Amino acid sequence: MTTAVPRVVFVAGGTSGINFAVAQHYAALGCRVAVLSRSQDKVDAAVHALADSGADAIGFAADVRDAQAVDDAFARAAQAWGPIDVLVSGAAGNFAAPASELSPRGFETVVDIDLVGTFNVMRAAWGRLSTPGAAIVNVTAAQSWLPIPGQIHVNAAKAGIDQVTRTLAVEWGPNGIRVNSVAPGPVSGTEGMRRLAPTESSVKAWTQAVPLRRFAETDDVVRAIDWLCSDAASYVTGQVLSVDGGLALGGAGAIASAITA
Ligand code: NAP
Ligand code: COA
């Protein structure tokens, strides 16, 4: 099957890690790519790297918690390039903290960045997306289903985003806009896992919890996002695609040895 290459791609939180790899992927396909994140330095570095690879790239320094700043960024991107074909939204914050030790502001901060930030991005994108034909992917996590300890803020925020995904799939479907989530498990070489698995023993514990017994490569996630945004998935909307080596199947993998012993 042939699939049309998107013309304009916007990646919110697209200046490092998994999301930057998404931006690089679409840049390599010849798309115009816009990225947004808080740090002007990270935005400049990402735009330069994308431009060096031959792409048309623009960047916006904005905090997804600032609805007006996000709206301004989308307005400028749409003014420069017209409607957005692919929107990937993955700005996020994470740290490990047991619920009993997490301050209300700590909980609120992650919910604000991840969940409220996603809403702000979706709200700003509305009216600036290709209709019909736009595809949106929200980057969530295995935590949206798995109640991982030390992650109550992330567990709640990512579950909320998946419900945003489903709601918008219903509300925006009639406009020909598809909305899905990708829920990665542990991805190697990322800031997220530097925070959640800082020691060799914690990397081992995470690996043991994954039925496929490895961390994802960034490309595993990029390929899933690419598929969801392609014509190959033209009838797929409102779904959460786990890219987690089976992690969200919970303790079932660990029980296997007990059953066969
Ligand atoms: P990362 O490198 O830290 O990427 C986060 C991006 O979001 C950066 O570009 C960051 O740039 C931006 N960002 C953070 N807070 C922001 C804010 N308030 N406003 C605007 N931009 C903001 O992290 P990553 O590990 O690659 O994670 C990327 C995504 O994958 C996240 O949604 C994460 O939850 C998800 N995920 C990751 C893993 C993993 O194993 N790493 C697993 C499951 C899900 P600035 O600092 O410049 O703002
Ligand atoms: N443990 C417990 N609480 C923590 C914490 C930790 N490791 N890190 C931050 N907090 C709390 C702070 O104490 C503060 O609460 P308080 O005012 O009650 O003390 C609250 O969270 C906000 O912290 P602050 O540093 O002001 O937030 P920020 O908006 O500047 O930064 C973070 C947001 C905390 C999520 C920061 O880690 C960040 O910018 N992360 C982006 C990168 C990232 O997380 N990448 C991985 C994505 S999966």
GROMACS .gro file of C-alpha atoms and ligand atoms in nm:
model
  357
    1MET     CA    1   0.000   0.000   0.000
    2THR     CA    2   0.127   0.349  -0.078
    3THR     CA    3   0.087   0.615   0.183
    4ALA     CA    4   0.099   0.991   0.131
    5VAL     CA    5   0.382   1.174   0.305
    6PRO     CA    6   0.240   1.442   0.537
    7ARG     CA    7   0.320   1.798   0.437
    8VAL     CA    8   0.324   1.972   0.775
    9VAL     CA    9   0.406   1.806   1.109
   10PHE     CA   10   0.391   1.966   1.456
   11VAL     CA   11   0.559   1.797   1.752
   12ALA     CA   12   0.475   1.944   2.093
   13GLY     CA   13   0.760   1.865   2.333
   14GLY     CA   14   0.962   1.780   2.024
   15THR     CA   15   1.310   1.899   2.123
   16SER     CA   16   1.455   1.591   2.292
   17GLY     CA   17   1.422   1.219   2.342
   18ILE     CA   18   1.142   1.022   2.183
   19ASN     CA   19   0.955   1.325   2.050
   20PHE     CA   20   1.265   1.469   1.886
   21ALA     CA   21   1.320   1.131   1.719
   22VAL     CA   22   0.965   1.168   1.580
   23ALA     CA   23   1.054   1.514   1.446
   24GLN     CA   24   1.371   1.374   1.289
   25HIS     CA   25   1.175   1.091   1.128
   26TYR     CA   26   0.931   1.327   0.958
   27ALA     CA   27   1.212   1.566   0.861
   28ALA     CA   28   1.388   1.277   0.687
   29LEU     CA   29   1.067   1.208   0.492
   30GLY     CA   30   1.076   1.567   0.359
   31CYS     CA   31   0.801   1.713   0.579
   32ARG     CA   32   0.798   2.062   0.719
   33VAL     CA   33   0.844   2.014   1.093
   34ALA     CA   34   0.757   2.248   1.381
   35VAL     CA   35   0.870   2.175   1.738
   36LEU     CA   36   0.771   2.338   2.066
   37SER     CA   37   0.920   2.321   2.416
   38ARG     CA   38   1.010   2.549   2.708
   39SER     CA   39   1.382   2.598   2.661
   40GLN     CA   40   1.485   2.840   2.387
   41ASP     CA   41   1.825   2.668   2.373
   42LYS     CA   42   1.669   2.325   2.318
   43VAL     CA   43   1.433   2.468   2.055
   44ASP     CA   44   1.723   2.634   1.871
   45ALA     CA   45   1.933   2.316   1.883
   46ALA     CA   46   1.646   2.101   1.756
   47VAL     CA   47   1.560   2.341   1.473
   48HIS     CA   48   1.926   2.359   1.367
   49ALA     CA   49   1.959   1.980   1.369
   50LEU     CA   50   1.640   1.938   1.165
   51ALA     CA   51   1.747   2.210   0.921
   52ASP     CA   52   2.093   2.052   0.890
   53SER     CA   53   1.922   1.732   0.779
   54GLY     CA   54   1.764   1.932   0.496
   55ALA     CA   55   1.418   1.993   0.640
   56ASP     CA   56   1.213   2.309   0.666
   57ALA     CA   57   1.195   2.350   1.042
   58ILE     CA   58   1.060   2.607   1.285
   59GLY     CA   59   1.049   2.611   1.662
   60PHE     CA   60   0.863   2.782   1.941
   61ALA     CA   61   0.978   2.832   2.301
   62ALA     CA   62   0.658   2.790   2.500
   63ASP     CA   63   0.535   2.610   2.808
   64VAL     CA   64   0.238   2.382   2.733
   65ARG     CA   65   0.087   2.503   3.064
   66ASP     CA   66   0.053   2.849   2.907
   67ALA     CA   67  -0.253   2.818   2.683
   68GLN     CA   68  -0.200   3.158   2.520
   69ALA     CA   69   0.165   3.088   2.435
   70VAL     CA   70   0.067   2.752   2.285
   71ASP     CA   71  -0.210   2.913   2.082
   72ASP     CA   72   0.032   3.179   1.953
   73ALA     CA   73   0.276   2.908   1.843
   74PHE     CA   74   0.009   2.717   1.651
   75ALA     CA   75  -0.115   3.041   1.494
   76ARG     CA   76   0.237   3.122   1.372
   77ALA     CA   77   0.296   2.770   1.239
   78ALA     CA   78  -0.036   2.770   1.053
   79GLN     CA   79   0.033   3.118   0.916
   80ALA     CA   80   0.374   3.006   0.788
   81TRP     CA   81   0.280   2.669   0.642
   82GLY     CA   82  -0.098   2.624   0.640
   83PRO     CA   83  -0.290   2.335   0.794
   84ILE     CA   84  -0.115   2.072   1.003
   85ASP     CA   85  -0.133   1.713   0.874
   86VAL     CA   86   0.029   1.534   1.168
   87LEU     CA   87   0.032   1.647   1.532
   88VAL     CA   88   0.230   1.452   1.789
   89SER     CA   89   0.184   1.577   2.145
   90GLY     CA   90   0.430   1.449   2.404
   91ALA     CA   91   0.547   1.726   2.636
   92ALA     CA   92   0.578   1.569   2.980
   93GLY     CA   93   0.742   1.585   3.318
   94ASN     CA   94   0.830   1.294   3.542
   95PHE     CA   95   1.006   1.207   3.864
   96ALA     CA   96   0.962   0.920   4.107
   97ALA     CA   97   0.793   1.000   4.438
   98PRO     CA   98   0.575   0.786   4.665
   99ALA     CA   99   0.224   0.932   4.702
  100SER     CA  100   0.271   0.986   5.074
  101GLU     CA  101   0.575   1.207   5.008
  102LEU     CA  102   0.448   1.392   4.702
  103SER     CA  103   0.338   1.749   4.770
  104PRO     CA  104   0.009   1.873   4.624
  105ARG     CA  105   0.212   2.105   4.402
  106GLY     CA  106   0.427   1.814   4.283
  107PHE     CA  107   0.115   1.620   4.180
  108GLU     CA  108  -0.038   1.929   4.021
  109THR     CA  109   0.278   2.012   3.828
  110VAL     CA  110   0.285   1.683   3.639
  111VAL     CA  111  -0.091   1.685   3.580
  112ASP     CA  112  -0.061   2.043   3.452
  113ILE     CA  113   0.221   1.966   3.211
  114ASP     CA  114   0.095   1.631   3.085
  115LEU     CA  115  -0.284   1.648   3.097
  116VAL     CA  116  -0.371   2.019   3.095
  117GLY     CA  117  -0.081   2.076   2.854
  118THR     CA  118  -0.223   1.815   2.616
  119PHE     CA  119  -0.562   1.986   2.631
  120ASN     CA  120  -0.397   2.323   2.557
  121VAL     CA  121  -0.218   2.172   2.257
  122MET     CA  122  -0.536   2.008   2.125
  123ARG     CA  123  -0.735   2.329   2.177
  124ALA     CA  124  -0.472   2.535   1.991
  125ALA     CA  125  -0.457   2.284   1.706
  126TRP     CA  126  -0.833   2.291   1.648
  127GLY     CA  127  -0.908   2.493   1.335
  128ARG     CA  128  -0.545   2.464   1.222
  129LEU     CA  129  -0.554   2.097   1.123
  130SER     CA  130  -0.605   1.955   0.774
  131THR     CA  131  -0.969   1.857   0.738
  132PRO     CA  132  -1.027   1.593   0.639
  133GLY     CA  133  -0.711   1.392   0.687
  134ALA     CA  134  -0.522   1.517   0.994
  135ALA     CA  135  -0.384   1.258   1.235
  136ILE     CA  136  -0.302   1.324   1.600
  137VAL     CA  137  -0.101   1.102   1.832
  138ASN     CA  138  -0.076   1.174   2.203
  139VAL     CA  139   0.226   1.015   2.367
  140THR     CA  140   0.112   0.857   2.693
  141ALA     CA  141   0.277   0.564   2.874
  142ALA     CA  142   0.218   0.216   3.014
  143GLN     CA  143   0.136   0.409   3.334
  144SER     CA  144  -0.197   0.509   3.184
  145TRP     CA  145  -0.309   0.152   3.251
  146LEU     CA  146  -0.050   0.017   3.499
  147PRO     CA  147  -0.059   0.182   3.843
  148ILE     CA  148   0.320   0.196   3.880
  149PRO     CA  149   0.423   0.290   4.237
  150GLY     CA  150   0.598   0.624   4.278
  151GLN     CA  151   0.409   0.746   3.972
  152ILE     CA  152   0.066   0.850   4.103
  153HIS     CA  153   0.094   1.186   3.926
  154VAL     CA  154   0.200   1.031   3.595
  155ASN     CA  155  -0.045   0.739   3.624
  156ALA     CA  156  -0.333   0.983   3.668
  157ALA     CA  157  -0.217   1.231   3.403
  158LYS     CA  158  -0.150   0.974   3.131
  159ALA     CA  159  -0.481   0.794   3.195
  160GLY     CA  160  -0.649   1.133   3.159
  161ILE     CA  161  -0.473   1.197   2.828
  162ASP     CA  162  -0.595   0.864   2.692
  163GLN     CA  163  -0.948   0.973   2.774
  164VAL     CA  164  -0.881   1.306   2.598
  165THR     CA  165  -0.774   1.097   2.298
  166ARG     CA  166  -1.098   0.897   2.300
  167THR     CA  167  -1.315   1.205   2.351
  168LEU     CA  168  -1.157   1.396   2.063
  169ALA     CA  169  -1.174   1.090   1.838
  170VAL     CA  170  -1.552   1.109   1.881
  171GLU     CA  171  -1.584   1.489   1.865
  172TRP     CA  172  -1.342   1.541   1.573
  173GLY     CA  173  -1.407   1.222   1.377
  174PRO     CA  174  -1.684   1.389   1.174
  175ASN     CA  175  -1.423   1.644   1.057
  176GLY     CA  176  -1.202   1.365   0.926
  177ILE     CA  177  -0.948   1.400   1.209
  178ARG     CA  178  -0.815   1.084   1.372
  179VAL     CA  179  -0.688   1.090   1.731
  180ASN     CA  180  -0.492   0.805   1.890
  181SER     CA  181  -0.242   0.750   2.171
  182VAL     CA  182   0.084   0.561   2.178
  183ALA     CA  183   0.172   0.422   2.520
  184PRO     CA  184   0.540   0.329   2.542
  185GLY     CA  185   0.701   0.116   2.809
  186PRO     CA  186   1.062   0.184   2.912
  187VAL     CA  187   1.262   0.335   2.627
  188SER     CA  188   1.641   0.312   2.643
  189GLY     CA  189   1.863   0.619   2.641
  190THR     CA  190   1.585   0.860   2.740
  191GLU     CA  191   1.543   1.121   3.011
  192GLY     CA  192   1.234   0.939   3.133
  193MET     CA  193   1.425   0.621   3.212
  194ARG     CA  194   1.723   0.811   3.351
  195ARG     CA  195   1.475   0.931   3.614
  196LEU     CA  196   1.287   0.603   3.670
  197ALA     CA  197   1.576   0.357   3.640
  198PRO     CA  198   1.889   0.541   3.755
  199THR     CA  199   2.078   0.232   3.877
  200GLU     CA  200   2.180  -0.098   3.722
  201SER     CA  201   1.951  -0.288   3.959
  202SER     CA  202   1.652  -0.072   3.870
  203VAL     CA  203   1.718  -0.126   3.498
  204LYS     CA  204   1.724  -0.500   3.572
  205ALA     CA  205   1.395  -0.483   3.765
  206TRP     CA  206   1.222  -0.295   3.482
  207THR     CA  207   1.361  -0.538   3.224
  208GLN     CA  208   1.232  -0.836   3.424
  209ALA     CA  209   0.883  -0.680   3.428
  210VAL     CA  210   0.874  -0.666   3.046
  211PRO     CA  211   0.771  -0.996   2.883
  212LEU     CA  212   1.002  -0.921   2.587
  213ARG     CA  213   1.284  -0.868   2.842
  214ARG     CA  214   1.426  -0.552   2.689
  215PHE     CA  215   1.372  -0.176   2.684
  216ALA     CA  216   1.227  -0.029   2.365
  217GLU     CA  217   1.451   0.153   2.123
  218THR     CA  218   1.330   0.502   2.036
  219ASP     CA  219   1.263   0.378   1.686
  220ASP     CA  220   1.012   0.120   1.814
  221VAL     CA  221   0.796   0.412   1.928
  222VAL     CA  222   0.858   0.625   1.619
  223ARG     CA  223   0.746   0.342   1.390
  224ALA     CA  224   0.420   0.299   1.583
  225ILE     CA  225   0.348   0.672   1.564
  226ASP     CA  226   0.433   0.675   1.195
  227TRP     CA  227   0.189   0.388   1.134
  228LEU     CA  228  -0.094   0.550   1.330
  229CYS     CA  229  -0.048   0.874   1.131
  230SER     CA  230  -0.029   0.697   0.795
  231ASP     CA  231  -0.300   0.599   0.548
  232ALA     CA  232  -0.244   0.239   0.659
  233ALA     CA  233  -0.433   0.334   0.978
  234SER     CA  234  -0.697   0.547   0.803
  235TYR     CA  235  -0.987   0.372   0.985
  236VAL     CA  236  -0.817   0.364   1.326
  237THR     CA  237  -0.917   0.628   1.579
  238GLY     CA  238  -0.961   0.660   1.955
  239GLN     CA  239  -0.715   0.379   2.026
  240VAL     CA  240  -0.428   0.345   2.271
  241LEU     CA  241  -0.148   0.149   2.107
  242SER     CA  242   0.085  -0.002   2.368
  243VAL     CA  243   0.447  -0.016   2.256
  244ASP     CA  244   0.576  -0.170   2.575
  245GLY     CA  245   0.698  -0.524   2.510
  246GLY     CA  246   0.395  -0.647   2.705
  247LEU     CA  247   0.467  -0.447   3.024
  248ALA     CA  248   0.106  -0.334   3.062
  249LEU     CA  249  -0.002  -0.698   3.078
  250GLY     CA  250   0.102  -0.654   3.438
  251GLY     CA  251   0.229  -0.930   3.659
  252ALA     CA  252   0.108  -1.202   3.424
  253GLY     CA  253   0.459  -1.246   3.279
  254ALA     CA  254   0.615  -1.287   3.621
  255ILE     CA  255   0.363  -1.556   3.715
  256ALA     CA  256   0.466  -1.770   3.416
  257SER     CA  257   0.760  -1.922   3.600
  258ALA     CA  258   0.539  -2.006   3.900
  259ILE     CA  259   0.287  -2.187   3.678
  260THR     CA  260   0.549  -2.391   3.493
  261ALA     CA  261   0.767  -2.463   3.798
  262NAP     P1  262   1.232   1.419   2.732
  262NAP     O1  263   1.354   1.396   2.647
  262NAP     O2  264   1.250   1.487   2.863
  262NAP     O3  265   1.126   1.497   2.642
  262NAP     C1  266   1.028   1.581   2.697
  262NAP     C2  267   1.006   1.695   2.599
  262NAP     O4  268   0.898   1.775   2.647
  262NAP     C3  269   1.127   1.787   2.587
  262NAP     O5  270   1.132   1.837   2.455
  262NAP     C4  271   1.095   1.901   2.685
  262NAP     O6  272   1.166   2.018   2.647
  262NAP     C5  273   0.943   1.910   2.664
  262NAP     N1  274   0.873   1.965   2.779
  262NAP     C6  275   0.877   1.926   2.910
  262NAP     N2  276   0.796   2.001   2.984
  262NAP     C7  277   0.740   2.091   2.899
  262NAP     C8  278   0.648   2.197   2.917
  262NAP     N3  279   0.599   2.228   3.038
  262NAP     N4  280   0.611   2.269   2.808
  262NAP     C9  281   0.660   2.242   2.686
  262NAP     N5  282   0.748   2.141   2.663
  262NAP    C10  283   0.786   2.068   2.769
  262NAP     O7  284   1.156   1.283   2.767
  262NAP     P2  285   1.136   1.138   2.698
  262NAP     O8  286   1.180   1.040   2.800
  262NAP     O9  287   1.188   1.130   2.559
  262NAP    O10  288   0.976   1.132   2.696
  262NAP    C11  289   0.901   1.179   2.584
  262NAP    C12  290   0.756   1.137   2.595
  262NAP    O11  291   0.748   0.994   2.599
  262NAP    C13  292   0.684   1.187   2.719
  262NAP    O12  293   0.549   1.214   2.688
  262NAP    C14  294   0.692   1.068   2.813
  262NAP    O13  295   0.593   1.070   2.912
  262NAP    C15  296   0.673   0.955   2.714
  262NAP     N6  297   0.723   0.828   2.762
  262NAP    C16  298   0.857   0.810   2.781
  262NAP    C17  299   0.904   0.688   2.822
  262NAP    C18  300   1.051   0.664   2.839
  262NAP    O14  301   1.093   0.549   2.863
  262NAP     N7  302   1.135   0.766   2.827
  262NAP    C19  303   0.815   0.583   2.848
  262NAP    C20  304   0.679   0.605   2.831
  262NAP    C21  305   0.632   0.727   2.787
  262NAP     P3  306   1.191   2.143   2.745
  262NAP    O15  307   1.269   2.092   2.862
  262NAP    O16  308   1.263   2.243   2.661
  262NAP    O17  309   1.058   2.195   2.785
  263COA     N1  310   1.033   1.442   4.407
  263COA     C1  311   0.930   1.500   4.472
  263COA     N2  312   0.877   1.619   4.433
  263COA     C2  313   0.935   1.682   4.329
  263COA     C3  314   1.045   1.627   4.259
  263COA     C4  315   1.095   1.502   4.302
  263COA     N3  316   1.199   1.444   4.242
  263COA     N4  317   1.079   1.714   4.158
  263COA     C5  318   0.994   1.818   4.168
  263COA     N5  319   0.907   1.799   4.269
  263COA     C6  320   0.805   1.891   4.316
  263COA     C7  321   0.869   2.019   4.369
  263COA     O1  322   0.918   2.001   4.502
  263COA     C8  323   0.754   2.120   4.359
  263COA     O2  324   0.662   2.104   4.463
  263COA     P1  325   0.669   2.199   4.597
  263COA     O3  326   0.656   2.341   4.548
  263COA     O4  327   0.553   2.153   4.680
  263COA     O5  328   0.801   2.172   4.662
  263COA     C9  329   0.682   2.075   4.233
  263COA     O6  330   0.721   1.937   4.209
  263COA    C10  331   0.718   2.158   4.111
  263COA     O7  332   0.859   2.156   4.095
  263COA     P2  333   0.934   2.260   3.998
  263COA     O8  334   1.078   2.222   3.997
  263COA     O9  335   0.896   2.400   4.037
  263COA    O10  336   0.860   2.228   3.858
  263COA     P3  337   0.896   2.276   3.711
  263COA    O11  338   0.770   2.314   3.649
  263COA    O12  339   1.011   2.371   3.709
  263COA    O13  340   0.957   2.139   3.645
  263COA    C11  341   0.939   1.897   3.656
  263COA    C12  342   0.872   2.028   3.620
  263COA    C13  343   0.950   1.888   3.809
  263COA    C14  344   0.850   1.783   3.608
  263COA    C15  345   1.084   1.887   3.598
  263COA    O14  346   1.144   1.766   3.640
  263COA    C16  347   1.088   1.896   3.447
  263COA    O15  348   1.093   2.005   3.393
  263COA     N6  349   1.082   1.780   3.372
  263COA    C17  350   1.085   1.777   3.225
  263COA    C18  351   1.170   1.666   3.173
  263COA    C19  352   1.119   1.530   3.212
  263COA    O16  353   1.063   1.510   3.319
  263COA     N7  354   1.141   1.433   3.123
  263COA    C20  355   1.091   1.301   3.136
  263COA    C21  356   0.964   1.288   3.063
  263COA     S1  357   0.901   1.126   3.084
   0.00000   0.00000   0.00000
